[in-house]
Amino acid sequence: MQNQKKMSLFDLTFMAIGGIIGAGIFSMVGTGIATTGRSVALALVVGMIFTMSQQIRYIFTSSMFQLSGGMYSQNALVLSPFMSGVSGIVTTISSVSFSVFGISMAQYLSDLFPVLAPYQVPVACLVLVLFFVLGSTGAEIFAKAINALGILKFIALALFIGFGLTKVQMGGFEGEPYFINGSVSFLTAVALMSFTCNGATNIINVQGIAENPKKNIPKAFFIASILVAGVYFLLGFVASSIAPYSEVAGQNLGFMAEMVLPGPLFIFFIVGGAMCSLSTALLGGVSSYPYMIMGIAEDGWLPGFFKKKLNVVVILAVLSILPVIGGFTLDNIVSMMLVPGMVIGALANVQAMNLPERYPEQWANSGLKCSPAFYRFLMVVSIITSLMTGFFSLTSLTLPLAIGTVVATALIFVWAWIRLKSGKVNIVTTQDMDPENL
């Protein structure tokens, strides 16, 4: 990677923002309103706080180590070898969620060009192929695309918020208070909205092509998360306050934008907001995931075929396209992956309590400073929020989905056990990368 241009703090921040603001916010706000009414704005902020707390260990370890396997390698630092393999396999399988971006973009393209409506499956597949090619072309092209699309996205969101605030009903609508379905539904909404708050940690997976990653990655994470939390609060407030509950509950953000924006600006919102958000999130994911999966394969949890970037990109593209062709709904896949992901995250944070003592030299030289006691307090908060998110996600699943989650999780553990017993596992990606190879 010696001749590859490094990603700056600006590039990393826009990548983190693009990773957060994507398909989720444009499709899930109406679900949040349906669950908790006008308090969806608060649910979005609390969801962001939950998500940041669940990801804080990754930020600490990224400020201490520069690892070849990204987030997977950070799990390997604190988990037992077996649980490291489980987390790596969950990460690999969850890459099928990229298909939601292709499906969503095909839907928005059909809104703009109705002639494409009968061809949403091939359009979604073509979109995914295009973005996998773009996302694998290198840091320079990738960073320019992220920055350009990010600017358009914020203009579109600012238009929605600005015009929407002029149509907000400050007194609300009769019979539609905050916490419309009670406190349990609010916490369920927080769990659902946390899906829209993930993505900032994509930047951890590109440590090898980042400038001063031990300092810039934590900075980019906090800057992006705080900025997006503010934007999300305003979006939730406007979306839930421009029309009665019965009109906006369950609708996507594009539907609400049509209520507040003039025709030409509505088209710009769809293109510059929805489609650019989807694009930046997809670019962030497909450009960072290969590095992490290569690290998982390097340790032996996946066959050697996955050690080459091109092979990984092709496999990820195929995994993303298969659900589109099969007609699966990605919401189901994401829900099934969320529960084991939260449990593994909580277990990892339990084992990470003694990180400062296990790695005293790296802790002392960390780019993110705090006392060991405060770090452990943050880990306790992270464990609590992870278990709460997992519990309320599980209770929202139907019985078939709950059974599917148990079966899929069991198979993941079986695969990890088989690979470990085969003698093919040798965890090496928890070592700092050689600077000469970056």
Coordinates of C-alpha atoms in Angstrom, one line a residue:
M1 CA 0.0 0.0 0.0
Q2 CA 3.1 2.3 -0.1
N3 CA 2.0 4.2 -3.2
Q4 CA -1.7 4.5 -2.2
K5 CA -2.9 7.9 -1.1
K6 CA -3.8 8.0 2.6
M7 CA -7.2 9.0 3.9
S8 CA -7.2 12.2 5.9
L9 CA -9.3 13.0 9.0
F10 CA -11.7 14.8 6.6
D11 CA -12.0 11.7 4.4
L12 CA -12.5 9.4 7.5
T13 CA -15.2 11.7 9.0
F14 CA -17.2 11.8 5.8
M15 CA -16.7 8.0 5.5
A16 CA -18.1 7.6 9.0
I17 CA -21.0 10.0 8.3
G18 CA -21.7 8.1 5.1
G19 CA -21.6 4.8 6.9
I20 CA -24.2 6.0 9.5
I21 CA -26.6 8.0 7.3
G22 CA -27.8 5.4 4.8
A23 CA -30.7 3.1 4.0
G24 CA -31.8 2.9 7.6
I25 CA -32.8 6.5 8.2
F26 CA -34.7 6.7 4.9
S27 CA -36.7 3.6 5.5
M28 CA -36.9 3.3 9.4
V29 CA -38.1 6.7 10.6
G30 CA -41.7 5.8 9.8
T31 CA -41.3 2.6 11.7
G32 CA -40.0 4.6 14.7
I33 CA -43.0 6.9 14.5
A34 CA -45.4 3.9 14.4
T35 CA -43.7 2.5 17.5
T36 CA -43.4 5.6 19.7
G37 CA -45.0 8.5 18.0
R38 CA -43.5 12.0 18.2
S39 CA -40.8 10.8 20.6
V40 CA -39.0 9.2 17.6
A41 CA -36.7 12.2 17.7
L42 CA -35.6 11.3 21.2
A43 CA -35.4 7.6 20.3
L44 CA -33.0 8.4 17.5
V45 CA -30.7 10.3 19.9
V46 CA -30.9 7.6 22.6
G47 CA -30.3 5.0 19.8
M48 CA -27.1 6.9 18.8
I49 CA -25.9 7.0 22.4
F50 CA -26.6 3.3 22.7
T51 CA -24.7 2.6 19.5
M52 CA -21.7 4.8 20.5
S53 CA -21.5 3.0 23.9
Q54 CA -21.6 -0.4 22.2
Q55 CA -18.8 0.6 19.8
I56 CA -16.6 2.5 22.3
R57 CA -14.3 -0.5 22.9
Y58 CA -13.5 -0.6 19.2
I59 CA -12.5 3.1 19.4
F60 CA -10.2 2.5 22.3
T61 CA -8.5 -0.4 20.7
S62 CA -8.1 1.5 17.4
S63 CA -6.4 4.2 19.3
M64 CA -4.0 1.6 20.8
F65 CA -3.3 -0.7 17.9
Q66 CA -3.1 -0.6 14.1
L67 CA -4.4 -4.0 13.1
S68 CA -4.5 -5.8 9.8
G69 CA -8.0 -7.3 10.4
G70 CA -9.8 -4.2 11.5
M71 CA -12.8 -4.8 13.9
Y72 CA -12.3 -8.6 13.8
S73 CA -8.8 -8.3 15.0
Q74 CA -9.9 -6.0 17.9
N75 CA -12.3 -8.7 19.0
A76 CA -9.5 -11.2 18.8
L77 CA -7.5 -9.1 21.3
V78 CA -10.0 -9.6 24.1
L79 CA -12.0 -12.8 23.2
S80 CA -11.0 -16.4 23.5
P81 CA -9.9 -17.9 20.2
F82 CA -13.2 -19.8 19.8
M83 CA -15.3 -16.6 20.4
S84 CA -13.1 -14.6 18.1
G85 CA -13.9 -17.1 15.4
V86 CA -17.6 -16.8 16.1
S87 CA -17.5 -13.0 15.9
G88 CA -15.5 -13.2 12.7
I89 CA -18.0 -15.5 11.0
V90 CA -21.0 -13.4 12.2
T91 CA -19.3 -10.4 10.6
T92 CA -18.7 -12.2 7.3
I93 CA -22.3 -13.5 7.1
S94 CA -23.7 -10.1 8.0
S95 CA -22.2 -8.7 4.8
V96 CA -25.3 -9.9 2.9
S97 CA -27.0 -6.8 4.3
F98 CA -25.3 -4.8 1.5
S99 CA -28.2 -6.0 -0.6
V100 CA -30.6 -3.6 1.2
F101 CA -28.7 -0.7 -0.4
G102 CA -29.2 -2.1 -3.9
I103 CA -32.8 -2.9 -3.3
S104 CA -33.5 0.6 -1.8
M105 CA -31.7 2.4 -4.7
A106 CA -33.7 0.4 -7.2
Q107 CA -36.9 1.5 -5.5
Y108 CA -35.8 5.2 -5.5
L109 CA -34.8 4.9 -9.2
S110 CA -38.2 3.5 -10.0
D111 CA -39.8 6.5 -8.2
L112 CA -37.8 8.8 -10.5
F113 CA -38.2 6.7 -13.6
P114 CA -41.4 4.6 -13.5
V115 CA -40.3 2.7 -16.6
L116 CA -37.8 0.9 -14.3
A117 CA -40.4 -0.4 -11.9
P118 CA -40.8 -3.8 -13.5
Y119 CA -37.1 -4.3 -13.5
Q120 CA -36.1 -3.6 -9.9
V121 CA -34.3 -6.9 -9.4
P122 CA -31.8 -6.5 -12.3
V123 CA -31.4 -2.8 -11.5
A124 CA -30.6 -3.6 -7.9
C125 CA -28.0 -6.2 -9.1
L126 CA -26.4 -3.7 -11.5
V127 CA -26.2 -1.1 -8.8
L128 CA -24.5 -3.5 -6.4
V129 CA -21.9 -4.6 -9.1
L130 CA -21.2 -0.9 -9.9
F131 CA -20.6 0.0 -6.3
F132 CA -18.4 -3.0 -5.6
V133 CA -16.2 -2.0 -8.5
L134 CA -16.0 1.6 -7.4
G135 CA -15.4 0.7 -3.7
S136 CA -12.5 -1.6 -4.6
T137 CA -10.6 1.0 -6.8
G138 CA -8.5 2.5 -4.1
A139 CA -8.5 5.2 -1.5
E140 CA -8.1 8.2 -3.8
I141 CA -11.1 7.6 -6.0
F142 CA -13.1 6.3 -3.1
A143 CA -12.4 9.4 -0.9
K144 CA -13.4 11.8 -3.6
A145 CA -16.7 9.9 -4.2
I146 CA -17.5 9.9 -0.5
N147 CA -16.8 13.6 -0.1
A148 CA -18.8 14.7 -3.1
L149 CA -21.8 12.6 -2.3
G150 CA -21.6 13.6 1.4
I151 CA -21.9 17.3 0.6
L152 CA -24.9 16.7 -1.6
K153 CA -26.5 14.6 1.1
F154 CA -26.2 17.3 3.7
I155 CA -27.7 19.9 1.4
A156 CA -30.7 17.7 0.8
L157 CA -31.2 16.9 4.5
A158 CA -30.8 20.6 5.3
L159 CA -33.6 21.4 2.8
F160 CA -35.9 18.9 4.3
I161 CA -35.3 20.1 7.8
G162 CA -35.5 23.8 6.8
F163 CA -38.7 23.5 4.8
G164 CA -40.1 21.0 7.3
L165 CA -39.6 23.3 10.3
T166 CA -41.9 25.8 8.7
K167 CA -44.7 23.2 8.6
V168 CA -44.2 21.7 12.0
Q169 CA -47.3 21.7 14.3
M170 CA -45.7 22.8 17.6
G171 CA -48.8 21.8 19.6
G172 CA -48.9 18.4 18.1
F173 CA -52.0 16.7 17.0
E174 CA -54.9 15.8 19.2
G175 CA -54.5 12.5 20.9
E176 CA -50.9 12.0 19.7
P177 CA -48.6 12.6 22.7
Y178 CA -45.0 11.7 23.0
F179 CA -44.4 8.0 24.0
I180 CA -47.6 7.2 22.3
N181 CA -47.4 3.4 23.0
G182 CA -45.7 3.6 26.4
S183 CA -42.2 3.2 27.7
V184 CA -41.7 -0.4 26.5
S185 CA -42.5 0.7 22.9
F186 CA -40.1 3.6 23.3
L187 CA -37.3 1.2 24.2
T188 CA -38.3 -1.0 21.3
A189 CA -38.0 2.1 19.1
V190 CA -34.6 2.8 20.5
A191 CA -33.5 -0.7 19.5
L192 CA -35.0 -0.2 16.0
M193 CA -33.5 3.2 15.6
S194 CA -30.0 2.0 16.6
F195 CA -30.0 0.1 13.3
T196 CA -29.9 3.6 11.6
C197 CA -27.0 4.7 13.9
N198 CA -24.5 2.0 13.0
G199 CA -21.8 2.4 10.4
A200 CA -19.2 4.9 11.8
T201 CA -16.9 2.0 12.8
N202 CA -16.4 1.2 9.1
I203 CA -13.4 3.5 9.3
I204 CA -11.7 1.1 11.7
N205 CA -11.4 -1.4 8.8
V206 CA -9.3 1.0 6.7
Q207 CA -6.6 1.6 9.2
G208 CA -4.0 0.6 6.6
I209 CA -5.0 3.4 4.2
A210 CA -5.6 6.1 6.9
E211 CA -3.3 9.0 8.0
N212 CA -2.3 8.8 11.7
P213 CA -5.1 6.2 12.3
K214 CA -4.6 5.9 16.1
K215 CA -5.6 9.5 16.5
N216 CA -7.7 10.3 13.4
I217 CA -10.0 7.3 13.6
P218 CA -11.3 8.1 17.2
K219 CA -11.6 11.8 16.2
A220 CA -13.6 10.9 13.1
F221 CA -15.8 8.6 15.0
F222 CA -16.9 11.1 17.6
I223 CA -17.2 14.0 15.2
A224 CA -19.4 12.0 12.8
S225 CA -21.6 10.5 15.6
I226 CA -22.3 13.8 17.3
L227 CA -23.1 15.6 14.0
V228 CA -25.4 12.8 12.9
A229 CA -27.1 12.7 16.3
G230 CA -28.0 16.4 15.9
V231 CA -29.2 15.8 12.3
Y232 CA -31.3 12.8 13.3
F233 CA -33.0 14.7 16.1
L234 CA -34.1 17.4 13.7
L235 CA -35.2 14.8 11.1
G236 CA -37.2 12.9 13.6
F237 CA -38.8 16.0 15.0
V238 CA -39.8 17.3 11.6
A239 CA -40.9 13.9 10.3
S240 CA -43.2 13.3 13.3
S241 CA -44.6 16.8 13.5
I242 CA -45.7 17.7 10.0
A243 CA -48.8 15.5 9.8
P244 CA -51.0 13.3 11.9
Y245 CA -49.7 10.0 13.2
S246 CA -52.0 8.0 10.8
E247 CA -50.4 9.7 7.8
V248 CA -46.7 9.3 8.6
A249 CA -46.5 6.2 10.7
G250 CA -44.7 3.4 8.7
Q251 CA -43.8 5.7 5.8
N252 CA -40.2 6.3 4.5
L253 CA -38.5 9.7 4.6
G254 CA -39.1 10.3 0.9
F255 CA -42.9 10.2 1.5
M256 CA -42.5 12.8 4.2
A257 CA -40.2 15.0 2.0
E258 CA -43.0 15.2 -0.6
M259 CA -45.2 16.8 2.0
V260 CA -42.8 19.7 2.7
L261 CA -40.6 20.2 -0.4
P262 CA -41.6 21.8 -3.8
G263 CA -41.4 19.5 -6.8
P264 CA -37.9 20.3 -8.0
L265 CA -36.5 20.2 -4.5
F266 CA -38.3 17.0 -3.8
I267 CA -36.5 15.4 -6.8
F268 CA -33.2 16.8 -5.5
F269 CA -34.0 15.4 -2.0
I270 CA -34.5 11.9 -3.5
V271 CA -31.3 12.1 -5.6
G272 CA -29.1 14.2 -3.3
G273 CA -30.5 12.8 -0.1
A274 CA -31.8 9.3 -0.3
M275 CA -29.7 8.0 -3.2
C276 CA -26.5 9.8 -2.0
S277 CA -27.0 8.5 1.5
L278 CA -27.4 5.0 0.2
S279 CA -24.4 5.4 -2.1
T280 CA -22.0 6.7 0.7
A281 CA -23.1 3.9 3.1
L282 CA -22.6 1.3 0.4
L283 CA -19.2 2.7 -0.6
G284 CA -18.1 2.8 3.0
G285 CA -19.1 -0.8 3.5
V286 CA -17.7 -2.4 0.4
S287 CA -14.4 -0.6 0.6
S288 CA -13.7 -1.5 4.2
Y289 CA -15.2 -5.1 4.6
P290 CA -12.6 -6.9 2.4
Y291 CA -9.8 -5.9 4.7
M292 CA -11.6 -7.3 7.7
I293 CA -12.5 -10.5 6.0
M294 CA -9.0 -11.0 4.7
G295 CA -7.9 -10.7 8.4
I296 CA -10.4 -13.4 9.4
A297 CA -9.1 -15.7 6.7
E298 CA -5.5 -14.9 7.6
D299 CA -6.2 -16.4 11.1
G300 CA -7.7 -19.5 9.6
W301 CA -11.4 -19.1 10.3
L302 CA -12.2 -19.0 6.6
P303 CA -10.5 -20.9 3.7
G304 CA -7.4 -19.5 2.1
F305 CA -9.4 -18.3 -0.9
F306 CA -10.5 -15.4 1.2
K307 CA -7.0 -14.0 1.8
K308 CA -7.0 -12.2 -1.6
K309 CA -8.9 -9.0 -1.9
L310 CA -10.3 -9.6 -5.3
N311 CA -11.7 -13.0 -4.2
V312 CA -13.3 -11.4 -1.2
V313 CA -14.9 -8.6 -3.3
V314 CA -16.3 -11.1 -5.7
I315 CA -17.7 -13.3 -2.9
L316 CA -19.2 -10.2 -1.1
A317 CA -20.8 -9.1 -4.4
V318 CA -22.4 -12.6 -4.9
L319 CA -23.6 -12.7 -1.2
S320 CA -25.2 -9.3 -1.7
I321 CA -26.9 -10.2 -5.0
L322 CA -28.3 -13.5 -3.9
P323 CA -30.9 -12.1 -1.5
V324 CA -32.0 -9.7 -4.3
I325 CA -32.5 -12.5 -6.7
G326 CA -34.2 -14.7 -4.1
G327 CA -36.6 -12.0 -3.1
F328 CA -35.6 -12.0 0.5
T329 CA -36.3 -9.0 2.8
L330 CA -33.1 -7.6 4.3
D331 CA -34.9 -6.4 7.4
N332 CA -35.3 -10.0 8.4
I333 CA -31.7 -10.8 7.8
V334 CA -30.5 -7.8 9.8
S335 CA -32.8 -8.6 12.7
M336 CA -31.6 -12.1 12.9
M337 CA -28.0 -11.0 12.9
L338 CA -28.5 -8.2 15.5
V339 CA -29.3 -10.5 18.4
P340 CA -26.1 -12.7 18.3
G341 CA -24.1 -9.6 17.5
M342 CA -25.3 -7.8 20.6
V343 CA -24.6 -10.9 22.8
I344 CA -21.1 -11.4 21.4
G345 CA -20.5 -7.6 21.9
A346 CA -21.5 -7.8 25.5
L347 CA -19.3 -10.9 26.1
A348 CA -16.3 -9.1 24.4
N349 CA -16.7 -6.1 26.7
V350 CA -16.8 -8.3 29.8
Q351 CA -13.5 -9.8 28.7
A352 CA -12.1 -6.4 27.7
M353 CA -12.4 -4.9 31.2
N354 CA -8.7 -5.4 31.9
L355 CA -7.5 -4.1 28.6
P356 CA -5.4 -1.3 30.2
E357 CA -3.6 -3.9 32.4
R358 CA -3.1 -6.4 29.6
Y359 CA -1.5 -3.9 27.3
P360 CA 0.0 -1.2 29.5
E361 CA 2.5 0.1 27.0
Q362 CA -0.2 0.5 24.2
W363 CA -2.6 2.0 26.8
A364 CA 0.0 4.6 27.8
N365 CA 0.6 5.6 24.2
S366 CA -3.1 5.5 23.2
G367 CA -4.4 8.3 21.0
L368 CA -7.5 8.4 23.3
K369 CA -6.8 9.2 26.9
C370 CA -8.8 8.4 30.1
S371 CA -8.3 6.7 33.4
P372 CA -8.7 2.8 33.6
A373 CA -11.6 3.3 36.0
F374 CA -13.5 5.5 33.6
Y375 CA -12.8 3.1 30.8
R376 CA -14.3 0.2 32.9
F377 CA -17.4 2.4 33.6
L378 CA -17.8 2.8 29.8
M379 CA -17.5 -1.0 29.4
V380 CA -20.3 -1.6 31.9
V381 CA -22.5 0.9 30.1
S382 CA -21.7 -0.8 26.8
I383 CA -22.7 -4.2 28.2
I384 CA -26.0 -2.9 29.5
T385 CA -27.0 -1.2 26.3
S386 CA -25.9 -4.2 24.2
L387 CA -28.1 -6.6 26.2
M388 CA -31.0 -4.1 26.2
T389 CA -30.8 -3.8 22.4
G390 CA -30.5 -7.5 21.9
F391 CA -33.5 -8.2 24.2
F392 CA -35.8 -5.7 22.6
S393 CA -34.7 -6.8 19.1
L394 CA -35.5 -10.4 20.0
T395 CA -38.9 -9.6 21.4
S396 CA -39.8 -7.9 18.2
L397 CA -39.1 -11.0 16.1
T398 CA -41.8 -13.4 15.0
L399 CA -41.6 -17.0 16.1
P400 CA -40.2 -18.2 12.8
L401 CA -37.5 -15.5 12.8
A402 CA -36.6 -16.3 16.4
I403 CA -36.2 -20.0 15.6
G404 CA -34.1 -19.0 12.5
T405 CA -31.9 -16.8 14.7
V406 CA -31.3 -19.7 17.1
V407 CA -30.5 -22.2 14.2
A408 CA -28.2 -19.7 12.4
T409 CA -26.4 -18.9 15.6
A410 CA -25.9 -22.6 16.4
L411 CA -24.4 -23.2 12.9
I412 CA -22.0 -20.3 13.3
F413 CA -20.7 -21.8 16.6
V414 CA -20.4 -25.3 14.9
W415 CA -18.4 -23.8 12.0
A416 CA -16.0 -22.0 14.4
W417 CA -15.6 -25.2 16.5
I418 CA -14.8 -27.3 13.4
R419 CA -12.2 -24.7 12.2
L420 CA -10.6 -24.5 15.6
K421 CA -10.4 -28.3 16.0
S422 CA -9.0 -28.7 12.5
G423 CA -5.7 -27.0 13.5
K424 CA -6.0 -24.4 10.8
V425 CA -6.5 -21.5 13.1
N426 CA -3.5 -19.4 14.0
I427 CA -4.4 -15.9 15.2
V428 CA -1.8 -13.4 13.8
T429 CA -3.9 -10.3 13.0
T430 CA -3.7 -9.0 16.5
Q431 CA -0.2 -7.7 15.8
D432 CA 0.4 -4.1 14.7
M433 CA 0.9 -3.8 11.0
D434 CA 4.4 -3.3 9.7
P435 CA 4.7 0.4 8.8
E436 CA 6.7 -0.5 5.7
N437 CA 3.7 -2.5 4.3
L438 CA 1.2 0.3 4.8

